[in-house]
CSV table of C-alpha atoms and ligand atoms in Angstrom, one decimal:
chain,number,residue,atom,x,y,z
W,23,MET,CA,-12.7,37.3,41.8
W,24,ASN,CA,-13.1,39.3,45.0
W,25,ILE,CA,-12.9,36.8,47.9
W,26,GLU,CA,-14.0,39.3,50.5
W,27,SER,CA,-17.3,39.6,48.7
W,28,VAL,CA,-17.7,35.8,48.6
W,29,ARG,CA,-17.1,35.7,52.4
W,30,GLU,CA,-19.7,38.3,53.1
W,31,LYS,CA,-22.4,36.1,51.5
W,32,LEU,CA,-21.2,32.8,53.0
W,33,LYS,CA,-23.4,31.3,55.7
W,34,THR,CA,-21.3,28.1,56.2
W,35,LYS,CA,-19.5,26.9,59.3
W,36,ARG,CA,-16.9,24.9,57.5
W,37,ILE,CA,-17.0,24.8,53.7
W,38,GLY,CA,-15.3,27.9,52.3
W,39,GLN,CA,-14.1,29.3,55.6
W,40,ASN,CA,-10.7,29.0,54.0
W,41,ILE,CA,-10.8,30.1,50.3
W,42,ILE,CA,-7.6,30.2,48.3
W,43,HIS,CA,-7.8,32.3,45.2
W,44,TYR,CA,-5.5,32.0,42.2
W,45,ARG,CA,-5.4,34.3,39.2
W,46,SER,CA,-4.2,31.4,37.2
W,47,ILE,CA,-3.4,27.8,38.0
W,48,ASP,CA,-3.1,24.5,36.0
W,49,SER,CA,-6.1,23.0,37.7
W,50,THR,CA,-7.8,23.7,41.0
W,51,ASN,CA,-8.4,19.9,41.3
W,52,ALA,CA,-4.7,19.2,40.8
W,53,GLU,CA,-3.7,21.9,43.2
W,54,ALA,CA,-6.2,20.7,45.8
W,55,LYS,CA,-4.6,17.2,45.5
W,56,ARG,CA,-1.2,18.7,46.1
W,57,LEU,CA,-2.5,20.7,49.1
W,58,PHE,CA,-4.2,17.8,50.7
W,59,GLU,CA,-2.9,16.6,54.0
W,60,ASP,CA,-5.0,14.1,55.8
W,61,GLY,CA,-7.1,15.7,58.5
W,62,ASP,CA,-6.7,19.5,58.2
W,63,ARG,CA,-8.0,20.6,54.8
W,64,ASN,CA,-11.6,19.8,55.3
W,65,GLY,CA,-13.8,22.4,53.6
W,66,VAL,CA,-11.0,24.3,51.9
W,67,VAL,CA,-12.1,25.9,48.6
W,68,LEU,CA,-9.7,26.7,45.8
W,69,VAL,CA,-10.9,29.1,43.0
W,70,ALA,CA,-9.1,30.3,39.9
W,71,ASP,CA,-9.8,33.0,37.4
W,72,THR,CA,-8.3,30.8,34.7
W,73,GLN,CA,-6.9,27.3,34.5
W,74,SER,CA,-4.2,26.4,32.0
W,75,GLY,CA,-4.7,22.6,32.4
W,76,GLY,CA,-8.4,22.3,33.4
W,77,ARG,CA,-9.4,18.7,33.7
W,78,GLY,CA,-12.8,17.1,32.7
W,79,ARG,CA,-14.1,13.6,33.2
W,80,LEU,CA,-12.7,10.7,31.3
W,81,SER,CA,-9.3,12.4,30.9
W,82,ARG,CA,-10.7,15.2,28.8
W,83,THR,CA,-9.4,18.7,29.0
W,84,TRP,CA,-11.6,21.5,30.3
W,85,SER,CA,-11.4,24.9,28.8
W,86,SER,CA,-11.3,27.5,31.5
W,87,PRO,CA,-11.0,31.1,30.3
W,88,ARG,CA,-11.5,34.2,32.4
W,89,GLY,CA,-15.2,34.9,33.3
W,90,GLY,CA,-16.1,31.3,34.2
W,91,LEU,CA,-16.3,29.9,37.7
W,92,TRP,CA,-13.7,27.2,38.2
W,93,PHE,CA,-13.3,25.8,41.7
W,94,SER,CA,-12.7,22.8,43.9
W,95,VAL,CA,-13.9,21.9,47.4
W,96,ILE,CA,-11.8,19.5,49.6
W,97,LEU,CA,-13.8,17.2,51.8
W,98,ASN,CA,-12.5,14.8,54.4
W,99,PRO,CA,-14.9,12.0,54.4
W,100,GLU,CA,-15.7,11.7,58.2
W,101,GLY,CA,-17.9,8.6,58.1
W,102,LEU,CA,-18.4,8.8,54.4
W,103,PHE,CA,-17.3,5.7,52.5
W,104,ALA,CA,-15.9,5.4,49.0
W,105,GLU,CA,-19.2,3.7,48.0
W,106,LYS,CA,-21.0,7.0,48.5
W,107,LEU,CA,-18.9,8.8,46.1
W,108,PRO,CA,-21.3,8.6,43.1
W,109,ILE,CA,-24.0,10.2,45.1
W,110,LEU,CA,-21.6,13.1,46.1
W,111,SER,CA,-21.4,13.9,42.4
W,112,LEU,CA,-25.2,14.0,42.2
W,113,LEU,CA,-25.2,16.2,45.3
W,114,ALA,CA,-22.9,18.6,43.7
W,115,GLY,CA,-25.1,18.8,40.6
W,116,VAL,CA,-28.3,19.4,42.7
W,117,SER,CA,-26.5,22.1,44.8
W,118,VAL,CA,-25.3,23.9,41.6
W,119,ALA,CA,-28.7,23.7,39.8
W,120,GLU,CA,-30.7,24.9,42.8
W,121,ALA,CA,-28.3,27.8,43.4
W,122,LEU,CA,-28.6,28.9,39.8
W,123,LYS,CA,-32.4,28.6,39.9
W,124,GLN,CA,-32.6,30.6,43.1
W,125,LEU,CA,-30.3,33.3,41.9
W,126,PHE,CA,-31.4,33.7,38.3
W,127,ASN,CA,-34.6,31.8,37.9
W,128,VAL,CA,-33.0,30.0,35.0
W,129,ASP,CA,-34.2,26.6,33.8
W,130,VAL,CA,-31.2,24.4,34.8
W,131,ASN,CA,-31.4,20.6,34.5
W,132,LEU,CA,-29.0,17.7,35.3
W,133,LYS,CA,-27.9,15.0,33.0
W,134,TRP,CA,-26.5,11.8,34.5
W,135,PRO,CA,-23.9,11.5,35.9
W,136,ASN,CA,-23.0,15.1,36.4
W,137,ASP,CA,-23.6,17.5,33.6
W,138,ILE,CA,-25.3,20.8,34.3
W,139,VAL,CA,-27.4,21.7,31.3
W,140,VAL,CA,-29.7,24.5,30.0
W,141,GLY,CA,-31.9,23.1,27.2
W,142,ASN,CA,-29.7,20.3,25.9
W,143,LYS,CA,-26.5,22.2,26.1
W,144,LYS,CA,-23.8,22.0,28.7
W,145,LEU,CA,-23.5,24.9,31.2
W,146,GLY,CA,-21.0,23.1,33.5
W,147,GLY,CA,-19.6,19.9,34.8
W,148,ILE,CA,-18.4,18.2,38.0
W,149,LEU,CA,-15.2,16.2,38.5
W,150,LEU,CA,-15.0,14.2,41.7
W,151,GLU,CA,-11.6,12.7,42.5
W,152,SER,CA,-10.8,10.6,45.6
W,153,ILE,CA,-7.6,10.6,47.5
W,154,TYR,CA,-6.1,7.6,49.1
W,155,THR,CA,-3.4,7.7,51.7
W,156,GLY,CA,-1.8,4.3,51.1
W,157,LYS,CA,-4.9,2.1,50.8
W,158,LYS,CA,-7.0,4.3,53.1
W,159,PHE,CA,-9.7,6.4,51.4
W,160,SER,CA,-8.9,9.8,53.0
W,161,GLY,CA,-10.5,12.6,51.0
W,162,ILE,CA,-12.5,13.9,48.1
W,163,ILE,CA,-11.9,16.7,45.7
W,164,MET,CA,-15.1,18.1,44.3
W,165,GLY,CA,-14.3,20.1,41.2
W,166,ILE,CA,-17.0,22.3,39.6
W,167,GLY,CA,-16.7,24.2,36.4
W,168,LEU,CA,-19.4,26.6,35.2
W,169,ASN,CA,-19.6,28.8,32.1
W,170,THR,CA,-20.9,31.8,33.9
W,171,ASP,CA,-19.8,35.4,32.9
W,172,LEU,CA,-18.5,34.6,29.4
W,173,THR,CA,-20.0,33.9,26.1
W,174,VAL,CA,-19.7,30.8,23.8
W,175,THR,CA,-17.4,32.8,21.6
W,176,ASP,CA,-14.8,32.9,24.5
W,177,LEU,CA,-14.7,29.0,24.3
W,178,PRO,CA,-13.0,26.8,21.7
W,179,PRO,CA,-15.1,26.8,18.4
W,180,LEU,CA,-15.3,23.0,18.5
W,181,LEU,CA,-17.6,23.3,21.6
W,182,LYS,CA,-19.9,25.8,20.0
W,183,ASP,CA,-22.9,23.5,19.4
W,184,ALA,CA,-22.6,21.6,22.7
W,185,VAL,CA,-22.2,24.3,25.3
W,186,VAL,CA,-24.1,27.3,26.7
W,187,THR,CA,-23.1,30.1,29.0
W,188,LEU,CA,-25.1,31.8,31.7
W,189,LYS,CA,-24.3,35.2,30.1
W,190,ASP,CA,-25.8,34.1,26.8
W,191,SER,CA,-28.9,32.6,28.5
W,192,LEU,CA,-29.6,35.7,30.6
W,193,GLU,CA,-28.7,38.3,28.0
W,194,ASP,CA,-28.3,41.6,29.9
W,195,ARG,CA,-28.5,40.6,33.5
W,196,GLU,CA,-25.5,41.1,35.7
W,197,ILE,CA,-23.6,38.0,36.7
W,198,SER,CA,-21.6,37.9,39.9
W,199,ASN,CA,-19.3,34.8,40.2
W,200,GLU,CA,-18.8,35.8,43.9
W,201,LEU,CA,-22.5,35.5,44.6
W,202,ILE,CA,-22.8,32.3,42.6
W,203,LEU,CA,-19.9,30.7,44.4
W,204,ALA,CA,-21.2,31.7,47.9
W,205,GLU,CA,-24.7,30.4,47.2
W,206,ILE,CA,-23.4,27.1,45.8
W,207,LEU,CA,-21.1,26.6,48.9
W,208,ASN,CA,-24.0,27.4,51.2
W,209,ILE,CA,-26.2,24.7,49.6
W,210,ILE,CA,-23.3,22.2,49.4
W,211,GLU,CA,-22.7,22.5,53.1
W,212,ASP,CA,-26.3,21.7,54.0
W,213,ASP,CA,-26.6,18.9,51.5
W,214,TYR,CA,-23.3,17.3,52.7
W,215,GLN,CA,-24.7,17.3,56.2
W,216,LEU,CA,-27.8,15.5,54.9
W,217,LEU,CA,-25.6,12.9,53.3
W,218,LEU,CA,-23.5,12.4,56.5
W,219,ASN,CA,-26.9,11.9,58.3
W,220,ASN,CA,-27.8,9.2,55.8
W,221,LYS,CA,-30.5,11.3,54.1
W,222,GLU,CA,-29.4,10.4,50.6
W,223,ASP,CA,-33.1,9.9,49.6
W,224,ASP,CA,-33.6,13.6,49.9
W,225,ILE,CA,-30.7,14.3,47.5
W,226,LEU,CA,-31.9,11.6,45.1
W,227,GLN,CA,-35.5,12.9,45.0
W,228,ARG,CA,-34.2,16.4,44.2
W,229,TRP,CA,-31.8,15.0,41.6
W,230,LYS,CA,-34.6,13.1,39.9
W,231,ALA,CA,-36.8,16.2,39.9
W,232,LEU,CA,-34.0,18.1,38.0
W,233,SER,CA,-32.9,15.2,35.8
W,234,ILE,CA,-33.5,15.1,32.1
W,235,THR,CA,-32.0,11.6,31.9
W,236,ILE,CA,-34.7,9.6,33.7
W,237,GLY,CA,-37.4,8.7,31.2
W,238,SER,CA,-35.1,9.3,28.2
W,239,ARG,CA,-33.8,6.8,25.7
W,240,VAL,CA,-30.0,6.8,26.1
W,241,ALA,CA,-26.9,5.1,24.9
W,242,VAL,CA,-24.2,4.6,27.5
W,243,ASN,CA,-20.6,4.0,26.5
W,244,LEU,CA,-19.1,1.8,29.1
W,245,GLU,CA,-15.5,1.8,30.3
W,246,ASN,CA,-14.8,-1.5,28.5
W,247,ASN,CA,-15.8,0.1,25.1
W,248,THR,CA,-19.2,-1.5,25.0
W,249,ARG,CA,-22.4,0.4,24.4
W,250,LEU,CA,-25.7,-0.1,26.1
W,251,VAL,CA,-28.9,1.3,24.6
W,252,GLY,CA,-32.2,1.6,26.4
W,253,GLU,CA,-34.5,3.7,28.6
W,254,ALA,CA,-33.1,5.3,31.7
W,255,VAL,CA,-35.6,4.3,34.3
W,256,GLY,CA,-34.1,5.3,37.7
W,257,VAL,CA,-31.1,6.0,39.8
W,258,LYS,CA,-29.9,3.9,42.8
W,259,SER,CA,-29.2,5.2,46.2
W,260,ASN,CA,-25.5,5.0,45.4
W,261,GLY,CA,-26.1,7.3,42.4
W,262,ALA,CA,-25.8,4.5,39.8
W,263,LEU,CA,-28.1,4.8,36.7
W,264,VAL,CA,-30.6,2.0,35.9
W,265,ILE,CA,-31.2,1.2,32.2
W,266,LEU,CA,-33.9,-1.0,30.8
W,267,THR,CA,-32.7,-2.4,27.5
W,268,ASP,CA,-35.0,-3.5,24.7
W,269,ASP,CA,-34.7,-7.2,25.6
W,270,GLY,CA,-36.4,-6.3,29.0
W,271,SER,CA,-33.3,-6.6,31.2
W,272,GLN,CA,-32.1,-4.1,33.7
W,273,HIS,CA,-28.6,-2.8,33.9
W,274,ILE,CA,-27.0,-0.8,36.7
W,275,ILE,CA,-24.3,1.6,35.5
W,276,ILE,CA,-21.8,3.0,37.9
W,277,ALA,CA,-19.7,5.0,35.5
W,278,GLY,CA,-19.9,5.9,31.8
W,279,ASP,CA,-20.7,8.5,29.2
W,280,CYS,CA,-24.4,9.0,28.6
W,281,ILE,CA,-25.9,10.2,25.3
W,282,HIS,CA,-29.5,11.2,25.1
W,283,LEU,CA,-30.8,9.7,21.9
W,284,ASN,CA,-34.0,11.7,21.6
W,285,GLU,CA,-31.9,14.8,21.0
W,286,ILE,CA,-30.3,13.3,17.9
W,287,GLU,CA,-33.2,11.4,16.4
K,315,BTN,C1,-16.8,17.4,33.2
K,315,BTN,O1,-16.1,16.8,32.4
K,315,BTN,O2,-18.0,17.6,32.9
K,315,BTN,C2,-16.2,17.9,34.5
K,315,BTN,C3,-15.6,19.2,34.4
K,315,BTN,C4,-15.0,19.8,35.7
K,315,BTN,C5,-14.2,21.1,35.6
K,315,BTN,C6,-13.8,21.6,36.9
K,315,BTN,S1,-13.2,23.3,36.7
K,315,BTN,C7,-12.6,23.3,38.4
K,315,BTN,C8,-12.0,21.9,38.6
K,315,BTN,N1,-10.7,21.9,38.2
K,315,BTN,C9,-10.5,21.1,37.1
K,315,BTN,O3,-9.4,20.9,36.5
K,315,BTN,N2,-11.6,20.5,36.8
K,315,BTN,C10,-12.7,20.9,37.6
């Protein structure tokens, strides 16, 4: 990764003004947590060519070989409360999807809560982690992983049927991780400003337009090991998913794993 080339394309005032590049690190999210000191890390971006201990949601590992785009953004919340965290995850998804559409005209969609998909396969994911100083909510690490300039054969064989890469989708077109990173950071900065100005409706509308979850029959595995089956009918302003189950009742899901049933049936 050539950081100078990212900087040339950045239009931001804050996010990415300080980019730290690692050839290899355990996890950019873990390193961001270590770096975090309340107050003076806002907007710092950490990007790694490879991660040896990449982390996914729900304590999964995240395979991060060379060629992919693995990075984290540190955000100090300035007026942003812990309750707005789920929408930040949707914001990240919208920014990534719109950047990829703009750059490559590729048909990227979003799957609740935070999967970036092409067709029904996973192109990338987002891991948001919050930092508390004592009991005080003091910052957010927004981790983004994208299978960009690599092919499915570079990833573990077990993932073969579930994942897709940009390189495989675009065949011969050249892929620049520098350009993709800069474009995503440009959009994240604008969208984060929208959120700070309480314009979450704008983010939600764009998320709904990109979502393949709304209108789908889904099963959600909840954290207490129960499973809810029904139609995903909407998303709340805090980013929670609304499910209508067959008995006609509505459920609001803050966190969970969402399976699209129409894909398997
Ligand atoms: C998911 O499970 O879908 C979220 C995956 C998030 C992966 C990214 S890669 C950069 C950052 N560092 C990590 O260890 N994880 C995130």
